[in-house]
Tab-separated table of C-alpha atoms in Angstrom:
chain	number	residue	atom	x	y	z
A	22	MET	CA	0.091	-0.123	-0.025
A	23	THR	CA	2.526	2.434	0.762
A	24	GLU	CA	4.545	1.409	-2.249
A	25	GLN	CA	1.484	2.375	-4.149
A	26	ALA	CA	1.618	5.750	-2.438
A	27	ALA	CA	5.137	6.292	-3.450
A	28	SER	CA	4.209	5.697	-6.927
A	29	SER	CA	1.355	7.615	-7.131
A	30	TRP	CA	3.232	10.812	-5.329
A	31	LEU	CA	5.865	10.211	-7.824
A	32	SER	CA	3.751	10.379	-10.784
A	33	SER	CA	2.384	13.790	-9.721
A	34	HIS	CA	6.224	15.276	-9.170
A	35	HIS	CA	7.778	14.964	-12.623
A	36	GLU	CA	10.263	17.806	-11.885
A	37	ILE	CA	14.095	17.449	-12.427
A	38	VAL	CA	16.655	17.219	-9.546
A	39	PRO	CA	18.638	20.362	-10.253
A	40	ALA	CA	22.463	20.388	-9.973
A	41	LEU	CA	24.240	22.355	-7.132
A	42	GLU	CA	25.567	25.596	-8.255
A	43	ILE	CA	28.899	24.680	-6.922
A	44	PHE	CA	29.397	21.664	-8.860
A	45	HIS	CA	27.811	22.924	-11.969
A	46	ARG	CA	30.256	25.727	-12.120
A	47	ARG	CA	33.191	23.157	-11.445
A	48	ALA	CA	31.817	20.860	-14.284
A	49	LEU	CA	31.742	23.731	-16.639
A	50	GLU	CA	35.174	25.145	-15.942
A	51	THR	CA	36.483	21.550	-16.529
A	52	LEU	CA	34.753	21.410	-20.030
A	53	GLU	CA	36.563	24.629	-21.084
A	54	ASP	CA	39.975	23.569	-19.419
A	55	HIS	CA	41.622	21.139	-22.409
A	56	THR	CA	44.017	19.828	-19.632
A	57	LYS	CA	41.260	17.896	-17.627
A	58	THR	CA	40.056	14.502	-18.716
A	59	VAL	CA	36.787	12.867	-18.606
A	60	ARG	CA	37.832	11.148	-15.844
A	61	ASP	CA	38.127	14.742	-13.755
A	62	LEU	CA	34.658	15.621	-14.975
A	63	ALA	CA	33.115	12.236	-13.896
A	64	ASP	CA	34.838	13.029	-10.315
A	65	ILE	CA	32.765	16.211	-9.853
A	66	ILE	CA	29.666	14.726	-11.642
A	67	SER	CA	29.687	11.564	-9.424
A	68	LEU	CA	29.323	14.204	-6.590
A	69	ASP	CA	26.153	15.823	-7.911
A	70	PRO	CA	22.917	13.797	-7.772
A	71	GLY	CA	21.049	15.822	-10.279
A	72	MET	CA	23.679	15.740	-13.042
A	73	SER	CA	24.214	11.962	-12.065
A	74	VAL	CA	20.620	11.178	-12.227
A	75	SER	CA	20.211	12.545	-15.688
A	76	LEU	CA	23.583	11.022	-16.854
A	77	TYR	CA	22.253	7.249	-15.731
A	78	HIS	CA	18.588	8.295	-17.468
A	79	GLU	CA	20.535	9.178	-20.484
A	80	VAL	CA	22.692	6.277	-20.994
A	81	ASN	CA	21.171	3.492	-19.160
A	82	SER	CA	17.770	3.758	-20.832
A	83	ARG	CA	19.520	3.731	-24.091
A	84	LEU	CA	21.524	0.260	-22.875
A	85	ARG	CA	18.187	-1.180	-21.671
A	86	ASP	CA	16.507	-0.467	-25.259
A	87	SER	CA	19.524	-2.014	-26.676
A	88	ASP	CA	19.067	-5.503	-24.143
A	89	LYS	CA	22.693	-4.407	-22.852
A	90	HIS	CA	23.544	-4.182	-19.321
A	91	PRO	CA	23.553	-0.776	-17.629
A	92	VAL	CA	26.511	0.968	-16.070
A	93	GLU	CA	26.931	1.287	-12.409
A	94	SER	CA	29.021	4.453	-12.076
A	95	VAL	CA	29.409	8.030	-13.520
A	96	HIS	CA	32.800	7.061	-14.822
A	97	SER	CA	31.271	4.504	-16.899
A	98	ALA	CA	28.345	6.334	-17.994
A	99	LEU	CA	30.713	9.441	-19.263
A	100	SER	CA	33.026	6.809	-21.378
A	101	LEU	CA	30.085	6.008	-23.293
A	102	LEU	CA	29.179	9.496	-24.256
A	103	SER	CA	30.559	11.809	-27.299
A	104	ASP	CA	32.166	15.165	-26.439
A	105	SER	CA	29.152	17.240	-27.553
A	106	ALA	CA	26.835	14.798	-25.403
A	107	ILE	CA	28.943	15.358	-22.652
A	108	ALA	CA	28.703	19.205	-22.991
A	109	ASP	CA	25.113	19.306	-23.606
A	110	LEU	CA	24.480	17.472	-20.546
A	111	VAL	CA	26.190	19.530	-18.503
A	112	MET	CA	25.586	22.834	-20.044
A	113	GLN	CA	21.693	22.371	-20.393
A	114	HIS	CA	21.250	21.133	-16.799
A	115	LYS	CA	18.967	23.375	-14.513
A	116	VAL	CA	20.413	24.642	-11.404
A	117	LEU	CA	19.109	24.496	-7.785
A	118	ASP	CA	19.567	28.532	-7.573
A	119	GLN	CA	17.421	28.911	-10.822
A	120	THR	CA	15.066	26.179	-10.431
A	121	HIS	CA	14.279	27.055	-6.445
A	122	PRO	CA	14.895	30.451	-5.423
A	123	ASP	CA	13.237	30.260	-2.032
A	124	ALA	CA	16.084	30.174	0.609
A	125	ARG	CA	14.494	27.756	2.995
A	126	ARG	CA	14.315	24.924	0.437
A	127	ARG	CA	17.497	25.521	-0.739
A	128	GLN	CA	19.013	25.411	2.725
A	129	SER	CA	17.086	22.117	3.419
A	130	TYR	CA	18.808	20.441	0.353
A	131	HIS	CA	22.003	21.958	1.565
A	132	GLN	CA	21.526	20.175	4.619
A	133	LEU	CA	20.842	16.974	3.182
A	134	MET	CA	23.757	17.243	1.058
A	135	SER	CA	25.997	17.978	3.885
A	136	ARG	CA	24.487	14.402	5.447
A	137	THR	CA	25.354	12.940	2.054
A	138	PHE	CA	28.939	14.282	2.140
A	139	HIS	CA	29.209	12.745	5.900
A	140	LEU	CA	27.841	9.460	4.544
A	141	LEU	CA	30.465	9.359	1.658
A	142	ALA	CA	33.411	10.260	4.342
A	143	GLN	CA	32.148	7.385	6.741
A	144	LEU	CA	31.902	4.917	3.714
A	145	GLU	CA	35.492	5.967	2.553
A	146	ARG	CA	36.593	4.365	5.619
A	147	PHE	CA	34.339	1.358	5.996
A	148	ILE	CA	35.263	0.403	2.251
A	149	THR	CA	38.908	0.734	3.406
A	150	LEU	CA	38.435	-1.481	6.207
A	151	GLN	CA	36.719	-4.074	3.914
A	152	GLY	CA	39.257	-3.990	1.163
A	153	ILE	CA	36.770	-2.974	-1.452
A	154	HIS	CA	38.522	-1.617	-4.805
A	155	SER	CA	35.332	-0.791	-6.872
A	156	ILE	CA	35.336	2.494	-5.389
A	157	TYR	CA	33.559	4.483	-8.418
A	158	GLU	CA	30.719	2.257	-8.435
A	159	VAL	CA	30.151	2.643	-4.367
A	160	ARG	CA	30.554	6.055	-4.421
A	161	SER	CA	28.079	6.916	-7.159
A	162	ALA	CA	25.634	4.486	-5.643
A	163	ALA	CA	25.936	6.453	-1.931
A	164	VAL	CA	25.419	9.735	-3.165
A	165	LEU	CA	21.920	8.680	-4.608
A	166	HIS	CA	21.195	6.610	-1.541
A	167	ASN	CA	19.136	9.635	-0.066
A	168	ILE	CA	17.380	10.102	-3.606
A	169	GLY	CA	13.739	9.786	-1.956
A	170	GLU	CA	14.537	12.269	0.511
A	171	PHE	CA	15.983	14.851	-2.193
A	172	CYS	CA	12.871	14.473	-4.165
A	173	ALA	CA	10.806	15.315	-1.177
A	174	CYS	CA	12.788	18.180	-0.099
A	175	LEU	CA	12.748	19.867	-3.401
A	176	PHE	CA	9.204	18.948	-4.769
A	177	ASP	CA	6.977	19.292	-2.094
A	178	HIS	CA	8.882	21.408	0.676
A	179	GLU	CA	5.725	22.304	2.736
A	180	HIS	CA	5.232	18.851	3.651
A	181	TYR	CA	8.958	17.775	4.180
A	182	GLN	CA	9.410	20.599	6.724
A	183	GLN	CA	6.389	18.806	8.412
A	184	TYR	CA	8.409	15.609	8.241
A	185	GLN	CA	11.644	17.248	9.739
A	186	ASP	CA	9.599	18.508	12.627
A	187	LYS	CA	8.358	14.941	13.466
A	188	PHE	CA	11.969	13.728	12.676
A	189	ARG	CA	13.482	15.623	15.191
A	190	ALA	CA	10.616	14.557	17.743
A	191	LEU	CA	11.158	10.482	16.659
A	192	GLY	CA	14.473	10.937	16.094
A	193	SER	CA	15.487	7.112	14.976
A	194	ASP	CA	12.260	6.298	13.442
A	195	ALA	CA	13.261	5.273	9.877
A	196	ASN	CA	9.777	5.689	8.870
A	197	SER	CA	8.776	8.770	10.213
A	198	ALA	CA	8.032	9.979	6.846
A	199	LYS	CA	4.934	7.902	6.645
A	200	PRO	CA	2.886	10.297	8.844
A	201	VAL	CA	3.428	13.078	6.484
A	202	PHE	CA	3.911	11.345	3.063
A	203	GLY	CA	2.254	7.762	3.356
A	204	PHE	CA	5.317	6.205	2.620
A	205	ASP	CA	9.042	5.994	3.659
A	206	PHE	CA	11.706	7.643	1.717
A	207	HIS	CA	13.419	4.236	0.764
A	208	GLU	CA	10.191	3.126	-0.737
A	209	LEU	CA	10.148	6.149	-2.910
A	210	GLY	CA	13.536	5.839	-3.487
A	211	ARG	CA	13.280	2.612	-5.195
A	212	GLN	CA	10.177	3.895	-7.115
A	213	TYR	CA	12.441	6.668	-8.525
A	214	ALA	CA	15.464	4.410	-8.985
A	215	ALA	CA	13.391	2.197	-11.456
A	216	LYS	CA	11.951	5.126	-13.449
A	217	SER	CA	15.432	7.011	-13.926
A	218	TYR	CA	17.521	3.949	-14.570
A	219	LEU	CA	19.798	4.172	-11.626
A	220	PRO	CA	22.370	1.517	-10.613
A	221	ALA	CA	21.129	-1.577	-9.242
A	222	LEU	CA	23.405	-1.073	-6.169
A	223	VAL	CA	21.347	2.119	-5.548
A	224	THR	CA	18.421	0.008	-5.095
A	225	GLU	CA	19.857	-2.659	-3.379
A	226	SER	CA	20.990	-0.178	-0.630
A	227	LEU	CA	17.613	1.118	-0.283
A	228	ASP	CA	15.954	-2.547	0.579
A	229	GLU	CA	14.035	-2.524	3.725
A	230	ASN	CA	16.101	-6.054	4.552
A	231	ILE	CA	19.646	-6.652	5.110
A	232	PRO	CA	21.425	-6.995	1.546
A	233	SER	CA	23.443	-10.076	0.960
A	234	GLY	CA	26.014	-7.794	-0.908
A	235	ARG	CA	28.731	-6.097	1.004
A	236	LYS	CA	28.861	-3.001	-0.888
A	237	ALA	CA	25.196	-2.232	-0.372
A	238	ARG	CA	25.278	-3.030	3.681
A	239	LEU	CA	28.211	-0.847	3.960
A	240	ILE	CA	26.372	2.444	2.193
A	241	GLN	CA	23.384	0.994	4.804
A	242	LEU	CA	25.878	1.307	7.474
A	243	ALA	CA	27.350	4.758	6.805
A	244	ALA	CA	23.723	5.901	5.672
A	245	ASP	CA	22.553	5.096	9.284
A	246	VAL	CA	25.523	6.613	10.940
A	247	SER	CA	25.064	9.989	9.233
A	248	HIS	CA	21.339	9.856	9.663
A	249	GLN	CA	21.637	9.592	13.473
A	250	ALA	CA	24.072	11.957	13.804
A	251	GLU	CA	21.528	14.739	12.431
A	252	VAL	CA	19.884	14.459	15.803
A	253	GLY	CA	23.106	13.838	18.072
A	254	TRP	CA	25.911	11.727	18.713
A	255	TYR	CA	24.835	10.320	22.413
A	256	HIS	CA	21.340	9.079	22.053
A	257	SER	CA	20.562	5.340	22.400
A	258	SER	CA	19.834	4.814	18.475
A	259	MET	CA	23.313	6.192	17.529
A	260	LYS	CA	25.025	3.857	20.127
A	261	ALA	CA	22.898	0.826	18.661
A	262	THR	CA	24.340	1.772	14.936
A	263	GLU	CA	27.936	1.994	16.191
A	264	GLU	CA	27.701	-1.294	17.829
A	265	VAL	CA	26.179	-2.710	14.529
A	266	CYS	CA	28.859	-1.178	12.542
A	267	ALA	CA	31.819	-2.298	14.587
A	268	ALA	CA	30.522	-5.500	14.737
A	269	TYR	CA	29.771	-5.899	10.946
A	270	LEU	CA	33.370	-4.597	10.053
A	271	ASN	CA	34.998	-6.498	12.910
A	272	GLN	CA	36.408	-3.636	15.110
A	273	SER	CA	36.384	-3.145	18.574
A	274	LEU	CA	33.703	-1.374	19.931
A	275	ASP	CA	36.274	0.618	22.229
A	276	GLY	CA	37.240	3.753	20.301
A	277	PHE	CA	35.100	2.851	17.422
A	278	HIS	CA	33.050	6.102	18.121
A	279	LYS	CA	35.732	8.258	18.316
A	280	HIS	CA	37.054	7.220	14.671
A	281	LEU	CA	33.315	8.047	13.575
A	282	GLN	CA	33.403	11.010	15.294
A	283	ALA	CA	36.960	12.036	13.711
A	284	VAL	CA	35.538	11.441	10.311
A	285	ALA	CA	32.465	13.762	11.015
A	286	ILE	CA	34.924	16.456	12.019
A	287	GLU	CA	36.913	15.827	8.707
A	288	SER	CA	33.972	15.956	6.447
A	289	ALA	CA	32.713	19.336	8.207
A	290	ARG	CA	35.834	20.721	7.489
A	291	ASN	CA	35.556	19.741	3.636
A	292	SER	CA	31.846	20.710	3.448
A	293	PRO	CA	31.376	23.244	0.496
A	294	PHE	CA	28.434	24.703	2.047
A	295	ASP	CA	28.329	27.453	4.427
A	296	ASP	CA	24.553	27.379	5.360
A	297	VAL	CA	24.196	24.353	7.233
A	298	LEU	CA	25.118	22.947	10.572
A	299	PRO	CA	27.281	19.763	10.045
A	300	ALA	CA	27.095	16.670	11.994
A	301	ALA	CA	30.354	17.718	13.818
A	302	THR	CA	28.902	20.760	15.220
A	303	ARG	CA	26.765	18.257	17.582
A	304	LEU	CA	29.859	16.421	19.164
A	305	ILE	CA	30.659	19.857	21.317
A	306	MET	CA	27.070	19.491	22.416
A	307	LEU	CA	25.997	18.062	25.757
A	308	PRO	CA	24.185	14.943	25.319
A	309	ASP	CA	20.816	15.189	24.133
A	310	ARG	CA	18.574	12.804	26.516
A	311	GLU	CA	14.800	11.927	26.670
A	312	ALA	CA	12.986	14.260	28.672
A	313	PRO	CA	9.182	15.225	29.573
A	314	VAL	CA	7.880	17.601	27.433
A	315	GLN	CA	6.740	21.023	28.824
A	316	THR	CA	3.872	22.937	27.160
A	317	LYS	CA	5.873	25.888	28.192
A	318	PRO	CA	9.188	26.259	29.173
A	319	ALA	CA	10.322	28.716	31.962
A	320	ILE	CA	12.775	30.357	29.892
A	321	VAL	CA	9.998	31.550	27.664
A	322	ASP	CA	8.382	33.653	30.581
A	323	ASP	CA	12.225	35.699	30.315
A	324	LEU	CA	11.280	36.391	26.672
A	325	GLU	CA	8.020	37.660	26.689
A	326	ALA	CA	9.070	41.006	26.500
A	327	GLY	CA	10.172	42.833	23.575
A	328	GLY	CA	8.396	41.087	20.744
A	329	HIS	CA	11.536	40.858	18.557
A	330	GLU	CA	11.490	38.184	15.590
A	331	PHE	CA	14.469	36.279	16.737
A	332	GLU	CA	13.045	35.779	20.140
A	333	ASN	CA	9.682	34.697	18.796
A	334	ARG	CA	11.682	32.243	16.657
A	335	VAL	CA	13.549	31.108	19.664
A	336	LYS	CA	10.331	30.846	21.821
A	337	ALA	CA	8.745	29.142	18.888
A	338	LEU	CA	11.362	26.475	18.843
A	339	LEU	CA	11.664	25.901	22.481
A	340	GLN	CA	7.797	24.958	22.537
A	341	THR	CA	8.062	22.523	19.894
A	342	ALA	CA	8.190	18.685	21.155
A	343	GLN	CA	12.060	18.108	21.088
A	344	PRO	CA	13.909	20.980	19.925
A	345	THR	CA	17.715	20.561	19.701
A	346	GLN	CA	20.920	22.566	20.201
A	347	SER	CA	21.922	22.481	16.549
A	348	GLN	CA	18.416	23.966	15.591
A	349	LEU	CA	19.134	26.797	17.924
A	350	LEU	CA	22.405	27.463	16.243
A	351	ASP	CA	20.962	27.418	12.950
A	352	LEU	CA	18.509	29.711	13.869
A	353	LEU	CA	21.312	32.001	15.088
A	354	LEU	CA	23.527	32.211	12.225
A	355	ASN	CA	20.744	32.861	10.149
A	356	HIS	CA	19.555	35.771	12.217
A	357	LEU	CA	22.851	37.392	12.295
A	358	HIS	CA	23.389	36.963	8.727
A	359	ASP	CA	20.040	37.443	7.162
A	360	ASP	CA	18.389	39.746	9.641
A	361	LEU	CA	21.434	41.808	10.871
A	362	HIS	CA	23.260	41.764	7.545
A	363	LEU	CA	26.403	40.779	8.758
A	364	THR	CA	28.058	39.436	5.870
A	365	ARG	CA	30.446	36.772	7.319
A	366	VAL	CA	29.210	34.863	10.339
A	367	VAL	CA	31.453	32.205	11.456
A	368	LEU	CA	30.793	29.520	14.187
A	369	MET	CA	33.805	28.305	15.793
A	370	LEU	CA	33.588	25.540	18.787
A	371	LEU	CA	35.997	24.615	21.464
A	372	SER	CA	37.575	21.026	21.258
A	373	LYS	CA	36.973	18.559	24.113
A	374	ASP	CA	40.387	19.778	25.768
A	375	LYS	CA	39.494	23.399	25.655
A	376	SER	CA	42.826	23.600	23.747
A	377	ARG	CA	41.831	24.565	20.106
A	378	LEU	CA	38.973	26.693	18.362
A	379	GLY	CA	37.840	25.416	15.015
A	380	THR	CA	35.240	26.564	12.451
A	381	ARG	CA	31.993	24.573	12.527
A	382	ALA	CA	29.630	26.474	10.681
A	383	GLY	CA	29.135	29.748	8.788
A	384	ARG	CA	27.384	32.062	6.658
A	385	GLY	CA	28.871	34.034	3.726
A	386	ILE	CA	32.288	32.109	3.659
A	387	ASP	CA	33.694	31.203	0.308
A	388	GLN	CA	34.333	27.621	-0.095
A	389	HIS	CA	37.900	28.018	-0.913
A	390	SER	CA	38.334	30.262	2.120
A	391	PRO	CA	40.694	29.311	4.851
A	392	ILE	CA	37.958	30.269	7.342
A	393	LYS	CA	36.134	26.995	6.410
A	394	THR	CA	39.474	24.865	7.821
A	395	LEU	CA	40.541	27.273	10.284
A	396	VAL	CA	41.663	25.632	13.537
A	397	ILE	CA	43.209	28.109	16.396
A	398	ASP	CA	45.475	27.005	19.124
A	399	ILE	CA	44.284	29.013	22.018
A	400	SER	CA	46.665	27.654	24.637
A	401	LYS	CA	48.439	30.947	24.969
A	402	GLU	CA	47.141	34.311	25.961
A	403	SER	CA	45.293	35.833	23.339
A	404	VAL	CA	41.965	37.969	22.652
A	405	LEU	CA	40.365	34.786	22.299
A	406	LYS	CA	41.251	32.999	25.263
A	407	THR	CA	40.292	36.132	27.412
A	408	LEU	CA	36.619	36.239	25.843
A	409	LEU	CA	36.558	32.549	26.606
A	410	GLY	CA	36.827	32.972	30.283
A	411	LYS	CA	33.415	34.309	30.664
A	412	PRO	CA	30.514	35.575	28.664
A	413	GLN	CA	31.368	38.637	27.172
A	414	SER	CA	32.427	40.368	23.426
A	415	ILE	CA	34.332	42.808	21.941
A	416	TRP	CA	33.850	45.269	18.830
A	417	ILE	CA	37.320	45.917	17.171
A	418	GLU	CA	37.147	48.971	14.941
A	419	PRO	CA	39.876	49.644	12.397
A	420	ASP	CA	41.297	52.568	14.167
A	421	GLU	CA	41.580	50.390	17.216
A	422	TYR	CA	42.920	47.510	15.473
A	423	GLN	CA	46.710	48.087	16.250
A	424	LYS	CA	45.820	48.207	19.909
A	425	TYR	CA	44.770	44.313	19.585
A	426	GLU	CA	46.586	43.066	16.962
A	427	ALA	CA	49.306	41.712	18.885
A	428	ALA	CA	46.878	39.500	20.746
A	429	LEU	CA	45.224	38.061	17.818
A	430	PRO	CA	46.281	34.704	17.109
A	431	ALA	CA	48.392	34.481	13.753
A	432	LYS	CA	46.184	31.960	12.094
A	433	PHE	CA	43.111	34.582	12.844
A	434	LYS	CA	44.464	37.530	11.364
A	435	ALA	CA	45.516	35.450	8.198
A	436	SER	CA	42.336	33.874	7.644
A	437	PHE	CA	39.968	36.815	8.441
A	438	LEU	CA	41.859	39.500	6.811
A	439	HIS	CA	39.839	42.286	8.380
A	440	GLU	CA	40.146	44.856	10.899
A	441	SER	CA	36.463	45.623	11.641
A	442	PHE	CA	34.601	42.776	13.535
A	443	PHE	CA	32.631	41.417	16.585
A	444	LEU	CA	33.456	38.678	18.744
A	445	MET	CA	31.639	37.140	21.466
A	446	SER	CA	32.288	33.915	23.339
A	447	LEU	CA	29.316	31.292	23.500
A	448	PHE	CA	28.387	29.419	26.656
A	449	ILE	CA	26.177	26.675	27.871
A	450	GLY	CA	25.618	27.665	31.556
A	451	ASN	CA	29.053	28.151	32.949
A	452	ASN	CA	30.802	26.113	30.371
A	453	PRO	CA	32.454	27.855	27.088
A	454	VAL	CA	31.744	25.849	24.287
A	455	GLY	CA	32.675	28.544	21.221
A	456	MET	CA	32.755	31.873	19.838
A	457	LEU	CA	30.939	33.837	17.207
A	458	PHE	CA	33.032	36.171	14.706
A	459	CYS	CA	30.887	38.632	12.543
A	460	ASP	CA	31.875	41.380	10.139
A	461	ARG	CA	30.874	43.370	6.820
A	462	ALA	CA	33.786	42.579	4.948
A	463	HIS	CA	33.011	43.726	1.317
A	464	ALA	CA	29.661	45.824	2.360
A	465	VAL	CA	29.269	49.712	1.961
A	466	THR	CA	27.460	49.579	5.269
A	467	ARG	CA	29.653	49.585	8.374
A	468	LEU	CA	29.462	48.054	11.866
A	469	ASP	CA	27.224	50.210	14.225
A	470	LYS	CA	26.561	50.429	17.748
A	471	VAL	CA	23.083	49.199	17.151
A	472	THR	CA	23.917	46.195	15.246
A	473	TYR	CA	26.583	45.091	18.072
A	474	VAL	CA	24.070	45.657	20.660
A	475	LYS	CA	21.602	42.898	18.969
A	476	PHE	CA	24.443	40.716	17.813
A	477	LYS	CA	25.177	40.572	21.626
A	478	SER	CA	21.657	40.091	22.689
A	479	ALA	CA	21.088	37.360	20.008
A	480	ILE	CA	24.147	35.389	21.439
A	481	THR	CA	23.276	36.014	25.169
A	482	LEU	CA	19.373	34.831	24.192
A	483	THR	CA	20.870	31.776	22.319
A	484	SER	CA	23.141	30.805	25.091
A	485	LYS	CA	20.095	31.019	27.588
A	486	ALA	CA	18.238	28.677	25.244
A	487	LEU	CA	21.293	26.150	25.246
A	488	ALA	CA	21.299	26.004	28.910
A	489	TYR	CA	17.899	25.464	29.173
A	490	LEU	CA	17.713	22.581	26.723
A	491	SER	CA	20.839	20.918	28.644
A	492	LYS	CA	18.769	21.139	32.120
A	493	ARG	CA	15.628	19.968	30.293
A	494	ARG	CA	17.657	16.788	29.179
A	495	ARG	CA	19.126	15.826	32.186
A	496	PRO	CA	17.620	12.898	33.947
A	497	PRO	CA	15.587	13.714	36.948
A	498	ALA	CA	17.542	13.225	40.170
A	499	ALA	CA	17.333	10.153	42.263
A	500	GLN	CA	14.562	10.660	45.158
C-alpha cells in the first residue's frame, strides 16, 4: 500500500533534480579546461545527484533498449558519451539556485547534501577496512542513497518541513516520513531509481532487509551513522548503530565511536556549504537525553517582553516537541546573517580539551576560504582566550585594530584579513563551548552600535536557550 502511495506521489511530481551550483560551475570549468580529462569531469558529476541522475537516465535507458547491461558508475556512463553529448548534458542542466529561488528550500537541500557528504566520508573508511576496490561504483550509488528524501525536499517542501519536525521529535524512527507522506523515503527512492534507470546498487542499498552484498550493506551502515548524527551523537539509537557497524566491520567497539567522530569533523571541514550545521557541530554539545515535554518552558517567560522576531523564533522552537541545540545555533546564524546583515558569520567551537577553536559552521564564507578549515590553538594568552573566560564580547574597529593586533592569533588574522569585526564567546551555563565572529567585509554599510547591541543580545539569548535545553535533558535526580 505504501509503495502505491510512493508511486502515486512520484507520478505527480515530474520535476528534474537540479544541479548544485558549486558542482555545476566546476563541471563547466572542467569542460573549458583542455588539460582536464573525462575522469576529472566524472569526479565532479559523481558528487552531484542532479547531474548523476540525468546521466544515468540518458545512458542506461539506451542500454536497456538495446538489451545491454546498464552502467553502475558515473565514470562508466561518461565513457559511453561523445564529447558533444557530455557538453550538452552539463550545459543544459538546470541549477538549484534557478529552479528553487526560495532560500529555505535550498538550505534544506544543502543540509541533506551535507549529510550525504558525511555518509561518503564514513563510507570511505568502511570500504577501506573491507578492502573493496570498486570505489567509483560504491561512491556513485552512495551519493544517490537519499534520492527519495531529495525529491521530497525539493518537490514538496511544505510537507517535507512537517516531516522534519516529526523526525526531530521521533529521532531514530526510520519510517517517520509515513505520517506525512504515506510512505518512507526508501520506498520513494526505489520507485525513483527504477524510473530513472539508476544503478542496481542504489536500489539494493535501499532494501528494507539487510542485503547480502557487502557494498550495499556498507552504504546502509554509513547512511545510518550520518542519519543518526543529524539528531546527535549520544542517544541510544546512535549507540546501537555504532555497535552494529563495529560488529560488521570486525572492529573493537572501544574507541570506534571516536573514529566515527573524527571522520565527521574532517567531513565538516571539507563541506562546500556555509549555510548548514554539519554533523560534527553536535559533537561539542551536551548529550541529548529524553525528557518530559513541557507545554511552556520557564525560559519563555524571560522572553515575553520585546516581541523581536528572533526572540519569537526561539520561543517557538523551544515550545516544539523536542528542540535541539543545533536547531538553535542554526536560528542564530541565520539571524545574524539575514536579519542583521552581517556578511560573514562564523561559529567556532572548542575542542573537548578546550585547547583549540575550530570553524564548524558559517554564513557568507567562500568555499575556498581558509576560514572553513580554520583551527586555532588558544593555549597561549590572546584576545580569544580572554573572551572564553566568561560570557563577553568585543567590537574591534579599524582605528583600534593596532591596539589588539599583537593579542590576536596569527592564524586568526591570516584567515579573516579584516580590521573591523565583532567577537563574542558562547556559553552553555558556566561552560564555554565556542565563539562567534561577525563582520561586514566588502559591504558598503559599516558595523554600528545598534547592530553590535543586537549581536550581543542574540548570542546571550541563544546561550540561555542552550542552557535551558541542557537542563531539560538531564535525567531527574534520584528520590
